[in-house]
GROMACS .gro file of C-alpha atoms in nm:
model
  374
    1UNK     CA    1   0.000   0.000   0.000
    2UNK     CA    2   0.116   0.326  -0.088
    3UNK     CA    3   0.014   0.570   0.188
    4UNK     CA    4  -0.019   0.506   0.584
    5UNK     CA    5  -0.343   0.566   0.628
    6UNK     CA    6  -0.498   0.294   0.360
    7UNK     CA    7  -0.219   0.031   0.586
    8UNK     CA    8  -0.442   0.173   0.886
    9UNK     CA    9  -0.768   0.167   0.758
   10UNK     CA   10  -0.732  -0.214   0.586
   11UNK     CA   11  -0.601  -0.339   0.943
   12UNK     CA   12  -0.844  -0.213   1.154
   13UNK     CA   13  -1.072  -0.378   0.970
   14UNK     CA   14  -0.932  -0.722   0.999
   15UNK     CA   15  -0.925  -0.692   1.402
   16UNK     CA   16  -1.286  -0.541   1.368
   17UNK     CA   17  -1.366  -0.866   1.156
   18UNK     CA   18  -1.155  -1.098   1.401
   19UNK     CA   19  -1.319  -0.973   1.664
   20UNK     CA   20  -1.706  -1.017   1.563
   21UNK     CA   21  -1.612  -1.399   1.484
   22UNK     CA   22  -1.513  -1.413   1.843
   23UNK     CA   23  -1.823  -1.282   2.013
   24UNK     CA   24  -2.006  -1.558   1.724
   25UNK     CA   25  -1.797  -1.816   1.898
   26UNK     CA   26  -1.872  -1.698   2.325
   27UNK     CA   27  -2.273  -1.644   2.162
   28UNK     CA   28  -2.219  -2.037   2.113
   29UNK     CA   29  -1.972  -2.126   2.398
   30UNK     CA   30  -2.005  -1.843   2.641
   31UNK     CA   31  -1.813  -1.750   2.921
   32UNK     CA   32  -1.924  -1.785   3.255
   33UNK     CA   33  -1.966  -1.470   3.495
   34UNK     CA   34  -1.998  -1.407   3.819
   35UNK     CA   35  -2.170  -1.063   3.973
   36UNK     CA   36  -2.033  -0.929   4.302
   37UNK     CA   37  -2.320  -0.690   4.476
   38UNK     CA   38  -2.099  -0.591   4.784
   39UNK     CA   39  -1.709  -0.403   4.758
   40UNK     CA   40  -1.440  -0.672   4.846
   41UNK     CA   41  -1.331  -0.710   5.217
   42UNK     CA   42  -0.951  -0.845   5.203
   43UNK     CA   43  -0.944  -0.742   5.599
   44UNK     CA   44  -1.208  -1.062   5.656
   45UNK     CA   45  -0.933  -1.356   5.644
   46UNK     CA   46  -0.942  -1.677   5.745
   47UNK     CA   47  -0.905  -1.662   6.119
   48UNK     CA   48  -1.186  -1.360   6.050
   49UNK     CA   49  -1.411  -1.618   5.921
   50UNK     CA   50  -1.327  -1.870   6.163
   51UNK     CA   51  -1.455  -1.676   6.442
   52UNK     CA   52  -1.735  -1.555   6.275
   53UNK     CA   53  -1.852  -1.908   6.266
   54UNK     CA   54  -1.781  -1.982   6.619
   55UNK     CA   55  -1.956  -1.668   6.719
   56UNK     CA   56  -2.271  -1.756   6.518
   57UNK     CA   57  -2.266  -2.128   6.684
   58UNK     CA   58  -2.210  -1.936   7.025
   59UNK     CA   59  -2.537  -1.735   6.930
   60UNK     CA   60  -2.719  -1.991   6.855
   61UNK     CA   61  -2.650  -2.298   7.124
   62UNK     CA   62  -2.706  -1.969   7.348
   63UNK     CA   63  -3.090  -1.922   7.213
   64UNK     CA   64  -3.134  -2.301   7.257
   65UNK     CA   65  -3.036  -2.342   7.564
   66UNK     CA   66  -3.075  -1.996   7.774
   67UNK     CA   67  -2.797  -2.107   8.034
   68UNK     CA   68  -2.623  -1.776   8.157
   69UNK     CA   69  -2.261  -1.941   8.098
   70UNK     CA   70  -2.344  -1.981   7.726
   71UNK     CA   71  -2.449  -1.668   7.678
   72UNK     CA   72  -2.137  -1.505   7.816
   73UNK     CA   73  -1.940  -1.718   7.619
   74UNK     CA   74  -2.156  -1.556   7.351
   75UNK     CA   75  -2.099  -1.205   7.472
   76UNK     CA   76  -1.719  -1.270   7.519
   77UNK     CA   77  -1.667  -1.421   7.183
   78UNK     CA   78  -1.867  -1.169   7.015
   79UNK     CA   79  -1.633  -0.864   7.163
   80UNK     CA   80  -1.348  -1.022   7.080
   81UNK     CA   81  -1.465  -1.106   6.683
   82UNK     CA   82  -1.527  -0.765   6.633
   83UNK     CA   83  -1.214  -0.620   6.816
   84UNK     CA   84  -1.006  -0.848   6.554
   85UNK     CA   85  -1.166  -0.745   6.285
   86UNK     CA   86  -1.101  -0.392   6.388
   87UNK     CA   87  -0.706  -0.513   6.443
   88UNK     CA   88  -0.702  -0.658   6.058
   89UNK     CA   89  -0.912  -0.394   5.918
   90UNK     CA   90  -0.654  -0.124   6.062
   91UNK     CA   91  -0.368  -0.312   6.006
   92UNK     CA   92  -0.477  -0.331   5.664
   93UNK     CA   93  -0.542   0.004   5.552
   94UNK     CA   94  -0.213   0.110   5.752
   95UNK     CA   95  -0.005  -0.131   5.479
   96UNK     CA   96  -0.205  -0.072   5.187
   97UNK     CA   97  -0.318   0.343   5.222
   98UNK     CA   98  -0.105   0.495   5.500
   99UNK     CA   99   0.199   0.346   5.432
  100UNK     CA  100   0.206   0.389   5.061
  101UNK     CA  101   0.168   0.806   5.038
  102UNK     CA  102   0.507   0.748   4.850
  103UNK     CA  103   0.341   0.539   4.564
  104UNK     CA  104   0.085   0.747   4.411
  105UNK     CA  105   0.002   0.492   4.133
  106UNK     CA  106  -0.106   0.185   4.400
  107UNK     CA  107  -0.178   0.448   4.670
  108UNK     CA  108  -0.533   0.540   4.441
  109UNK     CA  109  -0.573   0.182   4.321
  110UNK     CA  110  -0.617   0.084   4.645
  111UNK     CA  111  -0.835   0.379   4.762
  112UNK     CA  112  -1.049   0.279   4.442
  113UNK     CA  113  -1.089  -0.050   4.525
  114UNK     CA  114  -1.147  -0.065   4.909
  115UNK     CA  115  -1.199   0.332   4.981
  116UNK     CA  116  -1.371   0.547   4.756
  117UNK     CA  117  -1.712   0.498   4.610
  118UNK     CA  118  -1.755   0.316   4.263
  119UNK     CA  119  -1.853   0.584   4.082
  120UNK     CA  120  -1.844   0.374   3.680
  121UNK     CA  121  -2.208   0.375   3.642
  122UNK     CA  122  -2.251   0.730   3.735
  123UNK     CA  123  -2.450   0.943   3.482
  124UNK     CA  124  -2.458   1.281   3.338
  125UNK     CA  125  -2.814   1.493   3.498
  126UNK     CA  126  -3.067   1.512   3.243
  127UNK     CA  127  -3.015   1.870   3.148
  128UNK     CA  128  -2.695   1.786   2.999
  129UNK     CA  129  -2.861   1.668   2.685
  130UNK     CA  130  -2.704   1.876   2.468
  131UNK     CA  131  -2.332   1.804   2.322
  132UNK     CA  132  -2.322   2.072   2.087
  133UNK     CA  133  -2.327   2.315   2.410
  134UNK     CA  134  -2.132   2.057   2.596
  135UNK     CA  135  -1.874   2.102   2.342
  136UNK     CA  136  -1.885   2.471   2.239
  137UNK     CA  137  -1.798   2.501   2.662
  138UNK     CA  138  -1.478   2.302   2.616
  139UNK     CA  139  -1.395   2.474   2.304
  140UNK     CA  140  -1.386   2.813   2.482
  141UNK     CA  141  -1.022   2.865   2.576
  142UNK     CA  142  -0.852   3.162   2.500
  143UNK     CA  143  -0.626   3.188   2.209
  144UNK     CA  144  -0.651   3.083   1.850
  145UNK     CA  145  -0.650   2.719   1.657
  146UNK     CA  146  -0.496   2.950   1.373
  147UNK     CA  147  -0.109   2.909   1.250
  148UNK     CA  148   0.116   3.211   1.327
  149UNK     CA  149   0.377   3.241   1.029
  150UNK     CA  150   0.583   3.499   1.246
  151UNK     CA  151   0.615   3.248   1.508
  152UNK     CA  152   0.685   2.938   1.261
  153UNK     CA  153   0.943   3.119   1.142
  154UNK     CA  154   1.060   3.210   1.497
  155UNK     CA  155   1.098   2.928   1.598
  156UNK     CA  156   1.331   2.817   1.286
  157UNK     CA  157   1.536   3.114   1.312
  158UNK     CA  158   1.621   3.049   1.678
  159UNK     CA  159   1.855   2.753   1.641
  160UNK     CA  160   2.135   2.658   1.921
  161UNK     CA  161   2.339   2.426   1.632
  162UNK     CA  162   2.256   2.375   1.237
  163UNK     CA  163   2.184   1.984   1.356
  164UNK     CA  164   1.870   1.829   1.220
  165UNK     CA  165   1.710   1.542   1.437
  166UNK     CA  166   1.546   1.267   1.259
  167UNK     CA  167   1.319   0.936   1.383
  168UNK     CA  168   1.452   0.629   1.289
  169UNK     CA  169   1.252   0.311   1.216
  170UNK     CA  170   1.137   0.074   1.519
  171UNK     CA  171   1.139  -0.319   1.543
  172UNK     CA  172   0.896  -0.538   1.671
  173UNK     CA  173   1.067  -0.628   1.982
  174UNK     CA  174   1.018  -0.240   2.089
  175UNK     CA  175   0.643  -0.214   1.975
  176UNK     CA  176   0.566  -0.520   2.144
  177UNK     CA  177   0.719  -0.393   2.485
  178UNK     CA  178   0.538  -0.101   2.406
  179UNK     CA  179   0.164  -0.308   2.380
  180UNK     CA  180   0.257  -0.490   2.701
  181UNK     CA  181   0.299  -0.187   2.914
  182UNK     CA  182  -0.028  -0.002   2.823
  183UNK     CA  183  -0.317   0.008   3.083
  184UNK     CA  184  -0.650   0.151   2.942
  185UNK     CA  185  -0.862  -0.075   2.771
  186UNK     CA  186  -1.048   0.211   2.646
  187UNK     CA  187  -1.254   0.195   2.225
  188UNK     CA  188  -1.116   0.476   2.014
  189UNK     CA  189  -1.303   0.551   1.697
  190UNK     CA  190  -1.117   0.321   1.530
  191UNK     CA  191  -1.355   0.020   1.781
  192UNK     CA  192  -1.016  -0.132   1.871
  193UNK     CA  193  -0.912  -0.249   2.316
  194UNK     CA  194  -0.653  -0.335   2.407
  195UNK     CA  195  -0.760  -0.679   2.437
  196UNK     CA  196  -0.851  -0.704   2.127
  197UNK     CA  197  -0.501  -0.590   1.985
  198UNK     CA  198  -0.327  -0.839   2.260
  199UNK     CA  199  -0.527  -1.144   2.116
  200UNK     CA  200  -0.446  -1.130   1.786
  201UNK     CA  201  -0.066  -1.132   1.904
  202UNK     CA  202   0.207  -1.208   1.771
  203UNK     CA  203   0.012  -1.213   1.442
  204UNK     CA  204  -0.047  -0.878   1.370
  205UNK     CA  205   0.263  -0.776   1.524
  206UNK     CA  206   0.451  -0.719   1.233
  207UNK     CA  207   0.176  -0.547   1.063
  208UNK     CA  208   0.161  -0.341   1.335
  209UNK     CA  209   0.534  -0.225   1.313
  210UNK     CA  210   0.502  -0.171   0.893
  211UNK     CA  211   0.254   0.068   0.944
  212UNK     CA  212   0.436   0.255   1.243
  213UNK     CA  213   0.742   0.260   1.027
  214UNK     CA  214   0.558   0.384   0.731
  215UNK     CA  215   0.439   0.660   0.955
  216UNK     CA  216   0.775   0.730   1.022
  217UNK     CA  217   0.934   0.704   0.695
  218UNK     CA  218   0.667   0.965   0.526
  219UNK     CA  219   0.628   1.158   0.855
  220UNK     CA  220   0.268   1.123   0.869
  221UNK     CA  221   0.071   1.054   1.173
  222UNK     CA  222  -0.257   0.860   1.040
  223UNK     CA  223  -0.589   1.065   0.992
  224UNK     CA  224  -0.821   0.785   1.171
  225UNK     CA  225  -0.517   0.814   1.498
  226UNK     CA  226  -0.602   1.173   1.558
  227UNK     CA  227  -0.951   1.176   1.616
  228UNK     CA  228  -1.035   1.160   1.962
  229UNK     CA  229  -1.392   1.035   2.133
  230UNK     CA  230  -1.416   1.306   2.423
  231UNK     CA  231  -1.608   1.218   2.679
  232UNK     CA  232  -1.785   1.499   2.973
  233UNK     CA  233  -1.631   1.414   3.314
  234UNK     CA  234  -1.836   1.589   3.637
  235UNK     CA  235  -1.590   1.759   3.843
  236UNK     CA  236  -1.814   1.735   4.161
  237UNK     CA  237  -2.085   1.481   4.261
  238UNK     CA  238  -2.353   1.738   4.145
  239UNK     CA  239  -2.305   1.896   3.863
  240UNK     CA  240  -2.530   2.214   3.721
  241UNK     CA  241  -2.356   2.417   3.496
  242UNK     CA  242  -2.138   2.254   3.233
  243UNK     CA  243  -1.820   2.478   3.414
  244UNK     CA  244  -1.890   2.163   3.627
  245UNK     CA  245  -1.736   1.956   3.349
  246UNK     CA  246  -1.410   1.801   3.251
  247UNK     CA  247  -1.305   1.671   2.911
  248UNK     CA  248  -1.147   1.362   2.867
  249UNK     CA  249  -0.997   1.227   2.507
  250UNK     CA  250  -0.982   0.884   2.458
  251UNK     CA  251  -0.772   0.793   2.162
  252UNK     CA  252  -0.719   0.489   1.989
  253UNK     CA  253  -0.474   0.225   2.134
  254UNK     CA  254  -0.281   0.222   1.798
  255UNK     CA  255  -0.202   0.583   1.826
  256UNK     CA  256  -0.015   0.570   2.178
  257UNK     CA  257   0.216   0.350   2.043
  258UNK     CA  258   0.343   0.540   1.752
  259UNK     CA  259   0.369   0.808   1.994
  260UNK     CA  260   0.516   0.599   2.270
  261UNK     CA  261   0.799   0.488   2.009
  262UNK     CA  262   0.791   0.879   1.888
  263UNK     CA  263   0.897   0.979   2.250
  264UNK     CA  264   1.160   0.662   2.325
  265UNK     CA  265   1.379   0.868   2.067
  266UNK     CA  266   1.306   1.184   2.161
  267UNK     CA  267   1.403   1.110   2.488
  268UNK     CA  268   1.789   1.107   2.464
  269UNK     CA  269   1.741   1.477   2.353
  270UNK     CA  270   1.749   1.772   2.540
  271UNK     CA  271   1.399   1.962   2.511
  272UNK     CA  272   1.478   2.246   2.778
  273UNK     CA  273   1.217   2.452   2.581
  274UNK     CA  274   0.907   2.271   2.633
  275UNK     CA  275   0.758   2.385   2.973
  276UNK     CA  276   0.466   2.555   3.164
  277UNK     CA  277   0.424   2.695   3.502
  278UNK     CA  278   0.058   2.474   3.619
  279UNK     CA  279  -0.010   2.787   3.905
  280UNK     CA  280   0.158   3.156   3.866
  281UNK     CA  281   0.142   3.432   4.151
  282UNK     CA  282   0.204   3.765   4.165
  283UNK     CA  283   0.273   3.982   4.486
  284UNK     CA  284   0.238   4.348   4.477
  285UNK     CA  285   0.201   4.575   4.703
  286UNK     CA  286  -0.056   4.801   4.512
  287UNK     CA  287  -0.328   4.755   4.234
  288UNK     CA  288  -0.115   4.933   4.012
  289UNK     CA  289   0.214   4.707   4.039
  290UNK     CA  290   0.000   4.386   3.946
  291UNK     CA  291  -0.134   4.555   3.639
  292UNK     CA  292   0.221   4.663   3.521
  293UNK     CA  293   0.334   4.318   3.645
  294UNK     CA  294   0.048   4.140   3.422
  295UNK     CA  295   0.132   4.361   3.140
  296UNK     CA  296   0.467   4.242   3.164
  297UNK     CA  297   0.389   3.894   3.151
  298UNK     CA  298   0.125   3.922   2.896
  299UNK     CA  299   0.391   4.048   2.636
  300UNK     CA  300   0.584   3.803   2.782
  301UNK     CA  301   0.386   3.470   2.662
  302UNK     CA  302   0.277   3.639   2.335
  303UNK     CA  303   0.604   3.633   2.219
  304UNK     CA  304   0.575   3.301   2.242
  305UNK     CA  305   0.183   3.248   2.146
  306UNK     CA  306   0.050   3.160   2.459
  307UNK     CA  307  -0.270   3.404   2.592
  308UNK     CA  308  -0.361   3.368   2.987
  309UNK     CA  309  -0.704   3.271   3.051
  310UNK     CA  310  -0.845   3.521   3.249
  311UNK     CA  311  -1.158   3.295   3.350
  312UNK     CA  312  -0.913   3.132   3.598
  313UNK     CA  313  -0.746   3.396   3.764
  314UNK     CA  314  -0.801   3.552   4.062
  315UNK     CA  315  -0.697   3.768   4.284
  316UNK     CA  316  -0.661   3.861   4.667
  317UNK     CA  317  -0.619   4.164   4.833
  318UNK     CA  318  -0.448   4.149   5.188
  319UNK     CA  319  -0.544   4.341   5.492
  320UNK     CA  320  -0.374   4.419   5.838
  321UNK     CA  321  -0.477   4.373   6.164
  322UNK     CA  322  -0.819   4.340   6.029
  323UNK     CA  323  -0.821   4.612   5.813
  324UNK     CA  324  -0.878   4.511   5.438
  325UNK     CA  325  -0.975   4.869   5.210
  326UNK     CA  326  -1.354   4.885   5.141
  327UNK     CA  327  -1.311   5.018   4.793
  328UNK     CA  328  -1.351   4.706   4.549
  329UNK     CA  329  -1.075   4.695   4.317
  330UNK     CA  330  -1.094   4.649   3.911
  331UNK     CA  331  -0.750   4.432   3.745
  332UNK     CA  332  -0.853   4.304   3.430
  333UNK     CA  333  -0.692   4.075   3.158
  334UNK     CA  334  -0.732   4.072   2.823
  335UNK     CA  335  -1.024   4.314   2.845
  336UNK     CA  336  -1.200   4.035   3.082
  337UNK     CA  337  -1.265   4.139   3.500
  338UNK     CA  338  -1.047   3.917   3.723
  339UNK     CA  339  -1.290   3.796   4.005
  340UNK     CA  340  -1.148   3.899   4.346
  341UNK     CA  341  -1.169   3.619   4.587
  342UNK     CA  342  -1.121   3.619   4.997
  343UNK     CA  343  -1.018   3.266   5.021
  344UNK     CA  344  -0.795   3.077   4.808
  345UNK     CA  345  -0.619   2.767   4.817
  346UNK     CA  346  -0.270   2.757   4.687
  347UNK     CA  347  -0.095   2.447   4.472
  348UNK     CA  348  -0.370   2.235   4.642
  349UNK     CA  349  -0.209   2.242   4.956
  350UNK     CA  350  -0.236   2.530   5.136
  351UNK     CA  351  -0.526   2.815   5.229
  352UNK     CA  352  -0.468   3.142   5.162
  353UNK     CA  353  -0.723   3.429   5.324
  354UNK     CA  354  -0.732   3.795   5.338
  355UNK     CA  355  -0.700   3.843   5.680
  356UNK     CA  356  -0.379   3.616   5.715
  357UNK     CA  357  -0.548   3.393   5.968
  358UNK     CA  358  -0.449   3.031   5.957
  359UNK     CA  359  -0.778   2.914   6.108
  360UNK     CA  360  -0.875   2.731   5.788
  361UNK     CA  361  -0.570   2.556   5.745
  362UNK     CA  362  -0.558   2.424   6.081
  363UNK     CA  363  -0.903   2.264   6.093
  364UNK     CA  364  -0.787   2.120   5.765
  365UNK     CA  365  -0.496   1.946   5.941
  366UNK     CA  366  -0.732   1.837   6.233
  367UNK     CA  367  -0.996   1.652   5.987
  368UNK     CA  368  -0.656   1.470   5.801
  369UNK     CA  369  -0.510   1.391   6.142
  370UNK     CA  370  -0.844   1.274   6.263
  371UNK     CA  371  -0.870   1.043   5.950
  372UNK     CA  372  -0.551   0.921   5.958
  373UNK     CA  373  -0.644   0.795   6.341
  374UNK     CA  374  -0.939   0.634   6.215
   0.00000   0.00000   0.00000
């Protein structure tokens, strides 16, 4: 085939195919399942159960024969089932949560499994019914979709070294490590798992690399591998306006591995460049030094096409000893009011407030210490 994204387009429908004459077979031999109503207990173990039993046979011999010795053999046994379980169920958590704050990754698989609410059959209210709006909200952001020749040719002009870097064809050894260490089983909108890529391996494995290397060789990334399904995520339990709303793009499993073997070569190279600051303050101690200091920045990231979005800043204005000035300030950004706030909480950690009291941040240490005793 002469371009990449015919090689794309012919295999995906060979694992679409593949994969219908599978579901033919389980419609004839099907699997057997098994559905579990309650969240797994791993704190319940054998010596758990064990008493359990000999608690309810305790219980029960007591009801038969009403003699005062059984029954506080009953009572006695009872106590001490549930103080074990407490033991297990603490000594649990303390292995599997506390102890692993330095392990994000299995730190919130574990709180996901045995903590936190399931929350995969949750639903969108009703009044979200429209995606059009849905999507015209994520699609405000400031700044433009639109190229910027100056900047292209910025960029070009602003070489360290006359070196050229170029990607280099992959193997199949390096595509298949690739495969084996994604996670998300997630459809694209090319219909294709994970699973369904891993059973059809080692088959398609060298199809897989021709059409990566073809991607490389005519530095193409495939039409059908950009497209992305994106999916409305709430950002609280309740949401009511769609600012309530996250996007999340789910794109197809082919497409992270060209771009996992994309970034394997890029990175042995020094990309110093590429970088964003997630929060930004500024301290002033007037209304007028923050506008000339936002004025400053503004030029700033439009020298290098980025705009601040001025629906996410704030700002604060301090008082002392309980004096804050009763005249309400006006900073705007890009022609847009910033909204002034009296509480804010900074890099997720700690709370800021206008009077400089710390009474905020201190009940939110008492309700993590009293959680962590728990």
């Amino acid at each position: 085939m002469s371009d990449v994204d015919s090689m794309v387009d012919t295999f995906t429908s060979y694992i679409i195919q593949h994969h219908r004459s599978m579901e033919i077979k389980h419609l004839h031999a099907p699997m057997k399942k098994n559905t579990y109503f309650k969240r797994p207990t791993p704190w319940i173990t054998d010596n758990i159960r064990l008493m359990f039993r000999l608690r309810e046979n305790a219980k029960h011999r007591c009801h038969k024969t009403k003699e005062p010795h059984h029954k506080q053999y009953y009572l006695d046994l009872k106590h001490e089932a549930a103080a074990a379980l407490g033991r297990e169920k603490c000594a649990y958590f303390t292995k599997n949560i506390n102890e692993q704050s330095k392990d994000p990754k299995l730190l919130w698989r574990n709180l996901k499994s045995d903590v936190l609410p399931d929350h995969n059959e949750r639903r969108l209210p009703s009044h979200f019914d429209n995606p059009d709006s849905i999507n015209a909200a994520f699609l405000d952001v400031p700044g433009s979709c639109n190229g910027n020749d100056s900047l292209i040719y910025s960029f070009r002009s602003r070489r360290h070294s006359p070196s050229v870097f170029s990607l280099t064809e992959t193997n199949q050894e390096t595509v298949l490590k690739i495969i084996r260490g994604l996670e998300s089983n997630a459809r694209g909108v090319d219909g294709i798992s994970l699973d369904m890529l891993t059973l059809t391996l080692p088959s398609t494995l060298q199809a897989i690399t021709a059409i990566i290397n073809k991607s490389i060789e005519s530095c193409t990334f495939p039409c059908l591998w950009r497209r992305a399904i994106v999916c409305p995520i709430p950002k609280v339990n309740d949401p009511v306006n769609l600012k309530d709303l996250r996007p999340i793009s789910i794109l197809p499993c082919l497409s992270k591995i060209l771009e996992r073997v994309v970034y394997l070569q890029v990175g042995g190279v020094c990309v110093k460049n590429i970088s964003y600051a997630e929060d930004m303050v500024l301290l002033g101690p007037t209304a007028r030094s923050i506008k000339e200091m936002l004025k400053v920045c503004k030029k700033y990231a439009a020298s290098y096409g980025l705009i601040y979005n001025a629906k996410k800043t704030e700002f604060m204005v301090f008082g002392a000893a309980d004096k804050c000035p009763g005249k309400i300030i006006s900073i705007t950004l890009n022609g847009a009011n910033i909204k002034q706030v009296t509480k804010f909480k900074y890099l997720l950690d700690h709370i800021l407030v206008d009077d400089l009291k710390d009474d905020d941040d201190v009940e939110r240490e008492r309700r993590a210490l009293a959680v962590r005793g728990n």
